[in-house]
PDB file of C-alpha atoms in Angstrom:
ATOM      1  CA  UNK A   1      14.721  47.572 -13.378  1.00 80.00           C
ATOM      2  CA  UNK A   2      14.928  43.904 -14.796  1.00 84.00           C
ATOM      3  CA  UNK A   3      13.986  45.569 -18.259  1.00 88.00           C
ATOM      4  CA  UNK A   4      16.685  48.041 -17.671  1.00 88.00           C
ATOM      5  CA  UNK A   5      19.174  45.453 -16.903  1.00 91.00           C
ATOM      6  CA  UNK A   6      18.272  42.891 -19.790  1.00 91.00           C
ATOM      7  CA  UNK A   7      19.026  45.891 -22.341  1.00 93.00           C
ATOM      8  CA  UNK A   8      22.211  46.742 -20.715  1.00 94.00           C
ATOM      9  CA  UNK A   9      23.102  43.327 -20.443  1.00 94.00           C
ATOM     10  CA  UNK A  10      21.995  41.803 -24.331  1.00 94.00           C
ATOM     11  CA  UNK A  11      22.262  44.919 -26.728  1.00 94.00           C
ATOM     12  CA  UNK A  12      26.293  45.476 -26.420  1.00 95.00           C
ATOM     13  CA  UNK A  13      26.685  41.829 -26.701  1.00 95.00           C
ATOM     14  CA  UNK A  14      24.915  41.474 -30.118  1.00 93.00           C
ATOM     15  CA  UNK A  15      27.126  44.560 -31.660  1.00 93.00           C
ATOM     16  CA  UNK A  16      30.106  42.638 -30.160  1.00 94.00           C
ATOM     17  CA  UNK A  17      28.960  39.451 -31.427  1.00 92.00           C
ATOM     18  CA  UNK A  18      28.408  40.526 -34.894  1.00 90.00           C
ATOM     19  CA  UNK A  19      31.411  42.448 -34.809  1.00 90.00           C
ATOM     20  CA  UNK A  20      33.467  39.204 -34.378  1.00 90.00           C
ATOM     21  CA  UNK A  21      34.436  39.495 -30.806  1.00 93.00           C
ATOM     22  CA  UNK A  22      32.662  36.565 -29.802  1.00 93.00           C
ATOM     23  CA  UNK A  23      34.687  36.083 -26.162  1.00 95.00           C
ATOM     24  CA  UNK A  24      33.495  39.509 -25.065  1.00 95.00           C
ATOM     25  CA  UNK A  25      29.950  39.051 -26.258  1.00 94.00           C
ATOM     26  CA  UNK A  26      29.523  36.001 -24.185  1.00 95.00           C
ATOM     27  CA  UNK A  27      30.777  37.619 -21.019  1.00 96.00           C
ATOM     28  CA  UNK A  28      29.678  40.664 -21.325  1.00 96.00           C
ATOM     29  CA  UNK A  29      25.749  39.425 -19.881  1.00 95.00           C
ATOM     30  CA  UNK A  30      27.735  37.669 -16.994  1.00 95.00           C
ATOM     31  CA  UNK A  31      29.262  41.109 -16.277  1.00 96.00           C
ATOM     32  CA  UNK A  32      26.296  43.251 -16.303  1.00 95.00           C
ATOM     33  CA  UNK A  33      24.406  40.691 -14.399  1.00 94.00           C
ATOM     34  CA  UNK A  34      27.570  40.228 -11.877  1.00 95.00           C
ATOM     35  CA  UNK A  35      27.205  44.342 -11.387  1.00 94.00           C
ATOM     36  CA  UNK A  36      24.245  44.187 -10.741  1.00 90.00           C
ATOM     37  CA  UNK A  37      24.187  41.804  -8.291  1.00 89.00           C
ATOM     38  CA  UNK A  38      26.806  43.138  -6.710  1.00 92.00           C
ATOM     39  CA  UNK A  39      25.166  47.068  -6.412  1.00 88.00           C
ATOM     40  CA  UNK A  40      21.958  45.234  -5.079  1.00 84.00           C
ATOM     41  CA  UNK A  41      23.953  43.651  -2.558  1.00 86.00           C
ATOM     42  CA  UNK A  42      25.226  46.813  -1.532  1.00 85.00           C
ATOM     43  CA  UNK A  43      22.108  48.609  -0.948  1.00 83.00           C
ATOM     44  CA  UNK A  44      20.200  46.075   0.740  1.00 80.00           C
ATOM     45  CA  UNK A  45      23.478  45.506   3.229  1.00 82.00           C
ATOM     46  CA  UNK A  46      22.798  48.932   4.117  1.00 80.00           C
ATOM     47  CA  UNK A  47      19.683  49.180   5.887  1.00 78.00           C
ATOM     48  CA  UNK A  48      19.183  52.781   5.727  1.00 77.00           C
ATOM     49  CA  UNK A  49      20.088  52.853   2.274  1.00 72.00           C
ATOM     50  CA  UNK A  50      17.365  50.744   1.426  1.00 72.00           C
ATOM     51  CA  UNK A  51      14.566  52.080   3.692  1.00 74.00           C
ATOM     52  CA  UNK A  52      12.106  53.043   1.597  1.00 69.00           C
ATOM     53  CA  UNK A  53      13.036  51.795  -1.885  1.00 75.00           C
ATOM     54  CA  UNK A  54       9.688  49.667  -2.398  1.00 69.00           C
ATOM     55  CA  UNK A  55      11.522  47.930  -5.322  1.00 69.00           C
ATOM     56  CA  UNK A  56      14.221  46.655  -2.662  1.00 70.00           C
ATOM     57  CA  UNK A  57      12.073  45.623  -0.201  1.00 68.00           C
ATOM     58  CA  UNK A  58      10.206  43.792  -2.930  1.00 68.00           C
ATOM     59  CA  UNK A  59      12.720  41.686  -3.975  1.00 67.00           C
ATOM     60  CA  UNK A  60      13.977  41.238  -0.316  1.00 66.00           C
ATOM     61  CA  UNK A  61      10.391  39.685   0.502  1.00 66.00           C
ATOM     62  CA  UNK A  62      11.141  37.139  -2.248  1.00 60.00           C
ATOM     63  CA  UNK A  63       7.435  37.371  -3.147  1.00 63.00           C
ATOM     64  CA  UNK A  64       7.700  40.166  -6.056  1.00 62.00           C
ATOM     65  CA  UNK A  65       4.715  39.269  -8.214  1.00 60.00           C
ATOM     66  CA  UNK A  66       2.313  38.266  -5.097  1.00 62.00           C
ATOM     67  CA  UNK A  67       3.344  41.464  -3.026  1.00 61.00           C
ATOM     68  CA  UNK A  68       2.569  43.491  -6.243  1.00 67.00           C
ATOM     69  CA  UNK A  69      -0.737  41.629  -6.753  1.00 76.00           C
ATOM     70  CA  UNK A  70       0.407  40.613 -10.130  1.00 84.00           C
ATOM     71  CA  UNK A  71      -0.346  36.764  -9.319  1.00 86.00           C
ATOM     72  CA  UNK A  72      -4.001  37.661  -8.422  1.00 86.00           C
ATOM     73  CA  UNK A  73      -4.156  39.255 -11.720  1.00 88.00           C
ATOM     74  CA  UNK A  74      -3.038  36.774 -13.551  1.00 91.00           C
ATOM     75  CA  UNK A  75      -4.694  33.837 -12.173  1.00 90.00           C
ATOM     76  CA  UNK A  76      -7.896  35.967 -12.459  1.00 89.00           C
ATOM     77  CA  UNK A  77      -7.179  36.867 -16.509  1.00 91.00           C
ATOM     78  CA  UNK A  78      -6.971  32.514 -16.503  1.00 92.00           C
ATOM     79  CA  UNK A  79      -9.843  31.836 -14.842  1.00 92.00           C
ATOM     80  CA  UNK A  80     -11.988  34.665 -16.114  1.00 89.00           C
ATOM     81  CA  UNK A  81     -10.868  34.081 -19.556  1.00 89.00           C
ATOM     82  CA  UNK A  82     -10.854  30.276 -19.589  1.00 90.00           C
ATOM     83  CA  UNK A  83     -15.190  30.816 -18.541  1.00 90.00           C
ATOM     84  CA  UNK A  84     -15.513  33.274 -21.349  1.00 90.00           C
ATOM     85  CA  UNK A  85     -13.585  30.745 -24.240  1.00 90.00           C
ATOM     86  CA  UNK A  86     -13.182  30.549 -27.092  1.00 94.00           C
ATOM     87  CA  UNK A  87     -14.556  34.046 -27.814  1.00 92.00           C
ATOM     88  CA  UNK A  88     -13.406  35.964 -24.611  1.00 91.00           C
ATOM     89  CA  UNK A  89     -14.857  38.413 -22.462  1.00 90.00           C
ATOM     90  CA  UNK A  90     -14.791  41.449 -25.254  1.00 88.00           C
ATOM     91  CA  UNK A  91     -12.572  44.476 -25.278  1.00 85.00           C
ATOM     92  CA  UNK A  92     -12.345  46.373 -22.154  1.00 82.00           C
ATOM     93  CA  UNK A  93     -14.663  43.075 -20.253  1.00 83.00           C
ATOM     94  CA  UNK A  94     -11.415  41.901 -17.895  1.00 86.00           C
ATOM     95  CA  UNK A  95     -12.000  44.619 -15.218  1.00 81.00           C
ATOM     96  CA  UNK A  96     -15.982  44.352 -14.953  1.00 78.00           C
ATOM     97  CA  UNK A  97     -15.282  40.511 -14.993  1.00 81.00           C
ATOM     98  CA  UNK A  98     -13.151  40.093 -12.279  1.00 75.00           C
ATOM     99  CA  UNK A  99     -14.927  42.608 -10.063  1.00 74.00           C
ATOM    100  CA  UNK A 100     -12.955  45.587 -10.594  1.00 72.00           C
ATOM    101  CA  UNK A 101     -16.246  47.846 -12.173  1.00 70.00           C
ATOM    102  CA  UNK A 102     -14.692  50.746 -14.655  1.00 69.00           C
ATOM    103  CA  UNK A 103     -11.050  50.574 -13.366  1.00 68.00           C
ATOM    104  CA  UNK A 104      -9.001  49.980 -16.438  1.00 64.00           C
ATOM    105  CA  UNK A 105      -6.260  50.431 -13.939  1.00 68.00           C
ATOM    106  CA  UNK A 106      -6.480  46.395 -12.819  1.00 77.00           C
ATOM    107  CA  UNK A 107      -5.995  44.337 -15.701  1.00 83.00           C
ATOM    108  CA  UNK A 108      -4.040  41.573 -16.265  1.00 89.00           C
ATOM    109  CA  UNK A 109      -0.434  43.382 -16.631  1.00 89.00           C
ATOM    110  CA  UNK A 110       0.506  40.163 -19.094  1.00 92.00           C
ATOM    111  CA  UNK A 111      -0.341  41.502 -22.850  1.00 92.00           C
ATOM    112  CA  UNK A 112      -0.705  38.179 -23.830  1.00 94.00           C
ATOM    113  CA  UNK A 113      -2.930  37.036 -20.971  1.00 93.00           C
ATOM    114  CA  UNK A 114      -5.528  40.107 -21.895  1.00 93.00           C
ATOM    115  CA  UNK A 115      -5.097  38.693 -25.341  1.00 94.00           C
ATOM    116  CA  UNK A 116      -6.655  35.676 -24.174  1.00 94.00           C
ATOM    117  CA  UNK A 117      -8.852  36.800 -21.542  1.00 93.00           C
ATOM    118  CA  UNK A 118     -10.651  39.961 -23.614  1.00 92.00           C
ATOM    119  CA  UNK A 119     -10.499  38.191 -27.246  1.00 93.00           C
ATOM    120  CA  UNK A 120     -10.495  34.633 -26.551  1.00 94.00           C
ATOM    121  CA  UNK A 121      -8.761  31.947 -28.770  1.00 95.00           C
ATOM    122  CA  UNK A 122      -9.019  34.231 -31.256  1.00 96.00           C
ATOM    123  CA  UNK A 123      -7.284  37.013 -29.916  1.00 95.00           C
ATOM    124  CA  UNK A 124      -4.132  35.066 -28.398  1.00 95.00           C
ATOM    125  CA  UNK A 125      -3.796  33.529 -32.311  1.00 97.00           C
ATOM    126  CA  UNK A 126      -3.123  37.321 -33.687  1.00 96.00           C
ATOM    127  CA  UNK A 127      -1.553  38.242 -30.281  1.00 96.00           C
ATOM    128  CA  UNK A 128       1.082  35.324 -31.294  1.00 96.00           C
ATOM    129  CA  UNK A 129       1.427  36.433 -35.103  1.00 96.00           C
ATOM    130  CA  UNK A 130       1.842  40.235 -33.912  1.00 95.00           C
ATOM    131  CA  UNK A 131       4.136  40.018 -31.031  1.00 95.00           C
ATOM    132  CA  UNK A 132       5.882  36.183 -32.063  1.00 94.00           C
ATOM    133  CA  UNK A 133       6.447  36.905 -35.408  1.00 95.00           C
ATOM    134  CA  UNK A 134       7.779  40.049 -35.105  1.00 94.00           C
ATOM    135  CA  UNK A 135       9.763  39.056 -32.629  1.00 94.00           C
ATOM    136  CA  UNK A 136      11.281  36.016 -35.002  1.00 95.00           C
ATOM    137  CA  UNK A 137      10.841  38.685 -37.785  1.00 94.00           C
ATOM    138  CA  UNK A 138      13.273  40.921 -35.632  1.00 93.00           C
ATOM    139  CA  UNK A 139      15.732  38.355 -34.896  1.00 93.00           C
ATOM    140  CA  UNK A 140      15.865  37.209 -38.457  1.00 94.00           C
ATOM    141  CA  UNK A 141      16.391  40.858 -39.966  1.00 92.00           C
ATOM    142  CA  UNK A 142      18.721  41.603 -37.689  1.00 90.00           C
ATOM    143  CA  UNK A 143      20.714  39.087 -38.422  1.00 89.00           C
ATOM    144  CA  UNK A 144      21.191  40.742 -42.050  1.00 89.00           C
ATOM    145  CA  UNK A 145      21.960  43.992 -40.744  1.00 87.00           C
ATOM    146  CA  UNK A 146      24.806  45.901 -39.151  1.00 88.00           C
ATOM    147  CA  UNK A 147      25.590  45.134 -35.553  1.00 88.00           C
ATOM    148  CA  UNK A 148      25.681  48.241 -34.176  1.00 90.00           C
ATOM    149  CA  UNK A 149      21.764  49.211 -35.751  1.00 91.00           C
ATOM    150  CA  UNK A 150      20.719  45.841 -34.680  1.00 93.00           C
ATOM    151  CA  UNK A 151      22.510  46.832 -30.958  1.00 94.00           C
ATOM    152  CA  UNK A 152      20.399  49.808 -31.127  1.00 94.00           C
ATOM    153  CA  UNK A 153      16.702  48.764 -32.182  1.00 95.00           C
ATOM    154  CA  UNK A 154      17.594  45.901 -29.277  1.00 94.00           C
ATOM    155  CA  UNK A 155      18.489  48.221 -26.307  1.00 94.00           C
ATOM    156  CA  UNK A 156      15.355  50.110 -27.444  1.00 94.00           C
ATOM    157  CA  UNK A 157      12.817  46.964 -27.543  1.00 95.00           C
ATOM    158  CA  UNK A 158      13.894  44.407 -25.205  1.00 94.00           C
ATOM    159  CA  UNK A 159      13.022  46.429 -22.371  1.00 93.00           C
ATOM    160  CA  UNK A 160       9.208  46.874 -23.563  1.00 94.00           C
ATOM    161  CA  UNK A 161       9.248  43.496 -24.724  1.00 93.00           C
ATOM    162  CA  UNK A 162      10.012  42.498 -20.746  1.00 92.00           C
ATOM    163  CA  UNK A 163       7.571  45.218 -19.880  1.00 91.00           C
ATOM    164  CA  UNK A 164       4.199  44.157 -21.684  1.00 91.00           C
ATOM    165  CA  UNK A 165       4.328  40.818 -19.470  1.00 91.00           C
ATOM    166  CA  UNK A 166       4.399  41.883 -16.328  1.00 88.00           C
ATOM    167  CA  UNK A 167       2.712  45.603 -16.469  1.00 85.00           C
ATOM    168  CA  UNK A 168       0.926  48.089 -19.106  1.00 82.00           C
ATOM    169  CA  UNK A 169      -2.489  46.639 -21.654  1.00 86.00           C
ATOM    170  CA  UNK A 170      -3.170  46.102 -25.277  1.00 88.00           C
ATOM    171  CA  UNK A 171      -3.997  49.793 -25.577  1.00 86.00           C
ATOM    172  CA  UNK A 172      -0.143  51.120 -24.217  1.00 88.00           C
ATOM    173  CA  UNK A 173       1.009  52.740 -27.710  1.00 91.00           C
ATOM    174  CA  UNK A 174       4.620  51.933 -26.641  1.00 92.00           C
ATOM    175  CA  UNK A 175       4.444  48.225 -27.366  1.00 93.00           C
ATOM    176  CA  UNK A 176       3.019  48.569 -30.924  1.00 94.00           C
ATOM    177  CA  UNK A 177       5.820  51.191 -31.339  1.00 95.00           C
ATOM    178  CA  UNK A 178       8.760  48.655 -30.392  1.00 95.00           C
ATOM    179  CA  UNK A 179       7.188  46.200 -32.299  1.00 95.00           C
ATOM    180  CA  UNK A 180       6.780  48.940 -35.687  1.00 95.00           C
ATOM    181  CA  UNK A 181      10.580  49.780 -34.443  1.00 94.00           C
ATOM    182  CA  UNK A 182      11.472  46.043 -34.470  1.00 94.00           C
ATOM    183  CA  UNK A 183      10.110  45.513 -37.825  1.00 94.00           C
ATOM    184  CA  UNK A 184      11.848  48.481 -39.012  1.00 92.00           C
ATOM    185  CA  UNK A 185      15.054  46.500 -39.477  1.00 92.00           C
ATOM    186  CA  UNK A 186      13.688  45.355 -42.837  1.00 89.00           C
ATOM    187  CA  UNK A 187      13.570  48.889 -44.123  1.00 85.00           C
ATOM    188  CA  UNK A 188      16.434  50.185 -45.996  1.00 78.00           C
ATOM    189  CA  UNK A 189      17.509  53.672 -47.712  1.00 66.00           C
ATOM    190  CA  UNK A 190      20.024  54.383 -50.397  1.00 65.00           C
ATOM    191  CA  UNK A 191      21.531  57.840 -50.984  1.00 62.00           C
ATOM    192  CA  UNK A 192      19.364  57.937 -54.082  1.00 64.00           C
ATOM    193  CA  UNK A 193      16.098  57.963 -52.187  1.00 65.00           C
ATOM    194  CA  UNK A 194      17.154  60.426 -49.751  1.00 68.00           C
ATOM    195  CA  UNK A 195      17.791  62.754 -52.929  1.00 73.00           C
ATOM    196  CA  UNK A 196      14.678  62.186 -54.538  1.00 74.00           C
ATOM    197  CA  UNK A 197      12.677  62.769 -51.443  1.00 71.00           C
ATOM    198  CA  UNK A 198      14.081  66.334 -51.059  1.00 77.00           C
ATOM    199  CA  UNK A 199      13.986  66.713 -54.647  1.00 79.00           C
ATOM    200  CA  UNK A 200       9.888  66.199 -53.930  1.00 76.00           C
ATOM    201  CA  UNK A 201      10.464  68.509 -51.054  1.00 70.00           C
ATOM    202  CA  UNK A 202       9.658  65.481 -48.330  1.00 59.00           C
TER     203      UNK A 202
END
């Protein structure tokens, strides 16, 4: 839902921003943010509205990542991983290390905390290149191109981006895509390559 939001909230503002309407960009996020504030506060004054809805009930505990065990995963990906450094535990070792046997459903839900835990030092270096300098990469190439493709490649990343640190593993195809997708605004096409590649029959 936070993912959702973020997306909503960010990806109009950069096509406004780079369109020159730089008053709109910056209140657009206070908008969003304001809306949805302002929906939550209508379902959780209505107590049969909410029944039920797990995610409300989360946030009304105030304890989101304890009541949804993240915490216990995370502190255990630290610990587990900080016994196992520099070299970490090995791919796939989190789950059997922290007492979980074959479940692959229990790891750490933080992609870069299995980076550390599973491949040590090592691993949380090219965890950092991958995912922080494509992220930089991303920022800086879409500075160069239009808004509005810069908008979209946003609204379609950001909310994986927020998603690989709190749920999914290294192995979820879906972050390497946004981050492929991200690095995709440094390809271009011209009219003359289009040609040539039905010319080849491509």
């Amino acid at each position: 839902l936070a993912a959702l939001v973020l997306a909503l909230a960010v990806a109009p503002a950069v096509a406004l921003w780079r369109a020159g309407r730089r008053g709109r960009a910056l209140l657009w996020p206070g908008a969003v943010l304001a809306a949805a504030g302002l929906m939550l506060a209508v379902v959780m004054g209505d107590p049969p509205l909410a029944a039920g809805l797990r995610t409300v009930e989360r946030l009304a505990e105030g304890e989101v990542a304890q009541s949804s065990g993240r915490l216990a995963l995370w502190h255990a990906a630290l610990e587990r991983g900080g016994e196992a450094l520099p070299w970490g535990l090995g791919t796939g070792g989190f789950s059997i290390a922290a007492g979980h046997g074959e479940r692959r459903g229990l790891y750490p839900h933080n992609h870069m905390l299995e980076a550390l835990a599973e491949g040590g030092l090592p691993g949380l270096l090219f965890w950092l290149l991958a995912f922080g300098g494509g992220a930089a990469a991303a920022v800086a190439l879409g500075a160069r191109n239009e808004g509005w493709r810069a908008a979209r490649v946003a609204a379609l990343v950001l909310p994986v981006a927020l998603s690989v640190m709190v749920s999914t593993d290294l192995g979820n195809r879906m972050a390497w895509f946004a981050l492929g997708l991200a690095l995709g605004l440094g390809v271009t096409s011209e009219g003359r390559d289009v040609r040539a590649l039905r010319q080849a029959g491509l």
